[in-house]
CSV table of C-alpha atoms in Angstrom, one decimal:
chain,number,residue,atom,x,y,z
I,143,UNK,CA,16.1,-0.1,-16.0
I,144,UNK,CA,16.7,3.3,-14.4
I,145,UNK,CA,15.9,3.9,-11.2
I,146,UNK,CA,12.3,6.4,-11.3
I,147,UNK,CA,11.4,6.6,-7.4
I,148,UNK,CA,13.6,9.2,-5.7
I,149,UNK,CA,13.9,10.8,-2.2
I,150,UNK,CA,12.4,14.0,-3.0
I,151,UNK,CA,10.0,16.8,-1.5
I,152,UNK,CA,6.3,15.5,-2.6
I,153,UNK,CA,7.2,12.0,-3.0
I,154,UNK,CA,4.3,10.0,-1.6
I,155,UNK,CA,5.6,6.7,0.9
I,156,UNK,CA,4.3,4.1,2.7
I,157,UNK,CA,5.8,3.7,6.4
I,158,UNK,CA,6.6,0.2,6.7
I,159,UNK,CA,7.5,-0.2,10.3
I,160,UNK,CA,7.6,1.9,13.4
I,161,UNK,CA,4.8,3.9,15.3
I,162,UNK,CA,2.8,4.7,11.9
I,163,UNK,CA,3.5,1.4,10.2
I,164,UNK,CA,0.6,1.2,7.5
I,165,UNK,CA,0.1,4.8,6.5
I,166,UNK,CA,0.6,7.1,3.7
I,167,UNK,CA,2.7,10.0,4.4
I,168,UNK,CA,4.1,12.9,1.9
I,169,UNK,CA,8.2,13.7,2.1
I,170,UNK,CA,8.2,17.0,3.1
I,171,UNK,CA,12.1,17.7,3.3
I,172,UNK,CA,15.4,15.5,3.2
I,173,UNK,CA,17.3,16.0,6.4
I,174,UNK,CA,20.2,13.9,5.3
I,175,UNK,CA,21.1,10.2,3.7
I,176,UNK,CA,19.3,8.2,6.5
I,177,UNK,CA,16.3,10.6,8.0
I,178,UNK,CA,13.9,12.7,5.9
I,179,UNK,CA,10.9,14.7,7.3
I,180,UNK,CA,7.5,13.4,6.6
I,181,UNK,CA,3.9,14.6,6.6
I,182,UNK,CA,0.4,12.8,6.5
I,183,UNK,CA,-2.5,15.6,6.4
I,184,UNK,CA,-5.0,12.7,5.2
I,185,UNK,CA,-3.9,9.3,7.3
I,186,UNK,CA,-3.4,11.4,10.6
I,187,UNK,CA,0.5,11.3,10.6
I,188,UNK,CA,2.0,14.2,12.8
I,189,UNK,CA,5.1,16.6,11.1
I,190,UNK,CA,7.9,14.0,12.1
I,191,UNK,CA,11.4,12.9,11.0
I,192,UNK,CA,11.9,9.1,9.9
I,193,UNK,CA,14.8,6.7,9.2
I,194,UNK,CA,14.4,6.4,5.1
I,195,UNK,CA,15.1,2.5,6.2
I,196,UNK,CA,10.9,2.9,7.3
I,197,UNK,CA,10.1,4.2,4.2
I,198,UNK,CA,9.2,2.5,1.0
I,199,UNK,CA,8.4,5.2,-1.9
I,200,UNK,CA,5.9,4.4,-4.0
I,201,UNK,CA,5.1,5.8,-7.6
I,202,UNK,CA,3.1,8.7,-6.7
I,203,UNK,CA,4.6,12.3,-6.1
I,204,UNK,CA,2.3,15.6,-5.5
I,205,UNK,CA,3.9,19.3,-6.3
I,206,UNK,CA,4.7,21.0,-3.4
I,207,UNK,CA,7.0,24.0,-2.6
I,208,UNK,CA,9.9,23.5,-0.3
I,209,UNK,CA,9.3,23.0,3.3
I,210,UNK,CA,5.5,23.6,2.5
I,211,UNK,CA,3.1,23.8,5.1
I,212,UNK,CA,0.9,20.6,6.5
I,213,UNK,CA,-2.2,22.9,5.0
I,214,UNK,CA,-0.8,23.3,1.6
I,215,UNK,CA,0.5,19.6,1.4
I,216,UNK,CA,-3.2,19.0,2.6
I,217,UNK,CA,-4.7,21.1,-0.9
I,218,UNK,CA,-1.8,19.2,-2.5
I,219,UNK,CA,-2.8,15.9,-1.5
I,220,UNK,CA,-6.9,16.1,-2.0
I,221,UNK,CA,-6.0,18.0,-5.6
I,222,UNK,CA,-3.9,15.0,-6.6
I,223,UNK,CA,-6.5,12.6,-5.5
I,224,UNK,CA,-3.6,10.5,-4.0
I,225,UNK,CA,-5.9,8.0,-2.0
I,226,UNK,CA,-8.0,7.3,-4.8
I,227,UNK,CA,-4.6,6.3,-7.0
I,228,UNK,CA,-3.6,4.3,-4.0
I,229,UNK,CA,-6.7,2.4,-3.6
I,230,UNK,CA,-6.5,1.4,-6.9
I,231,UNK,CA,-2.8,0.6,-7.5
I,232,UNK,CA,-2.1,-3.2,-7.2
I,233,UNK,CA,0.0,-2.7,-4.2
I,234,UNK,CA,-2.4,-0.3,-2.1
I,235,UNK,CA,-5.0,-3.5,-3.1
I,236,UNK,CA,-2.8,-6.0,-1.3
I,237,UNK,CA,-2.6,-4.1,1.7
I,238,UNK,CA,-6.0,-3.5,2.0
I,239,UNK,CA,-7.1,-7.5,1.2
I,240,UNK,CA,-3.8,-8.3,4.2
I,241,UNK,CA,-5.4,-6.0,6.8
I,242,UNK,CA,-8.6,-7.9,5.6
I,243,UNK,CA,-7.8,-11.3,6.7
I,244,UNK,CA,-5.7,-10.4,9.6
I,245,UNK,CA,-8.9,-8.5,10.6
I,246,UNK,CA,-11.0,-11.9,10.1
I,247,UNK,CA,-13.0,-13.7,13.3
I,248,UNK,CA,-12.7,-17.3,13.6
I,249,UNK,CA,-15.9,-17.8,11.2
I,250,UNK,CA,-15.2,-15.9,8.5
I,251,UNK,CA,-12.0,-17.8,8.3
I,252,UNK,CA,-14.1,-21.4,8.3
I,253,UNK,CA,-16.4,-19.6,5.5
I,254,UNK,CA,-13.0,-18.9,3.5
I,255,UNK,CA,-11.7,-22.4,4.2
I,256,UNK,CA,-14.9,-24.3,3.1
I,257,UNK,CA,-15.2,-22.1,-0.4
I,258,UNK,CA,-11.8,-23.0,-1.2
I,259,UNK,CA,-12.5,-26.8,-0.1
I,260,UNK,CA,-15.4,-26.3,-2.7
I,261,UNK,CA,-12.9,-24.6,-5.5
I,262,UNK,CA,-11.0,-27.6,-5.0
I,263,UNK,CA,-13.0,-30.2,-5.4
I,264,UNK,CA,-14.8,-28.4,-9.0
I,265,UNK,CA,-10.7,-28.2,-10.3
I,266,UNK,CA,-9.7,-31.8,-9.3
I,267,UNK,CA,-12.9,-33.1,-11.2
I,268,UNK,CA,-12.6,-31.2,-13.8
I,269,UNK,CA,-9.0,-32.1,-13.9
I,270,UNK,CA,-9.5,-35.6,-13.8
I,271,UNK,CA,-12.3,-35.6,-16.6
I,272,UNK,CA,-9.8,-33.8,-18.8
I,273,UNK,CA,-7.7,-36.8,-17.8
I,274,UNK,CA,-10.1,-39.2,-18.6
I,275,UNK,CA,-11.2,-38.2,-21.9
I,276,UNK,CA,-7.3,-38.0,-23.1
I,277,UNK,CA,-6.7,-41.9,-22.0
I,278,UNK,CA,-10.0,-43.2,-23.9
């Protein structure tokens, strides 16, 4: 399988630790191997330079010139509808249902406890019916 997701001006990432951990943030230019500079129009993320070691790449990339502007990677950004795509990729789905539960209170965690007790209970009977009918 050959490698798709490059380092690259107008590749889209996802910080994965540090000050802006959880945010989406457009390469703007490659400094060298370990730091690139980074720049997030829509999720609020100041012109910066980041360790590529905070960095995860995803699949999306939007066409921008070199060293473009935080207003062009803006037009960039909202032409490429890249928070719709993200909301709708699997992965931008998991991080969204994880900031879900680690943003549950103490009773919608019971409420989540008590429907899987109740998911449960329905498989193990069924299970055991199944069971039953294959013995007799």
């Amino acid at each position: 399988m050959v490698l798709q997701r490059f380092v690259e001006a107008g590749r889209i990432a996802y910080i994965q630790e540090g000050q802006y951990r959880g945010k989406l943030v457009s390469i703007v230019d490659v400094i060298d191997a370990n730091r690139c500079l980074i720049d997030g129009p829509e999720s609020n993320v100041p012109r910066c330079q980041i360790n590529l070691k905070s960095l995860h790449l995803t699949k999306f990339k939007i066409s921008i010139p070199y060293t473009g502007s935080t207003k062009v990677i803006r037009k960039a950004w909202i032409n490429s509808r890249v928070e719709e795509k993200w909301r709708s990729s699997l992965w931008g789905q998991k991080v969204e249902n994880k900031n879900k539960r680690r943003n549950m209170n103490d009773f919608a965690r019971f409420k989540v406890g008590k429907a899987k007790q109740i998911y449960n209970k329905l498989r193990t009977n069924a299970f055991t019916t199944l069971k039953n009918n294959l013995k007799s």
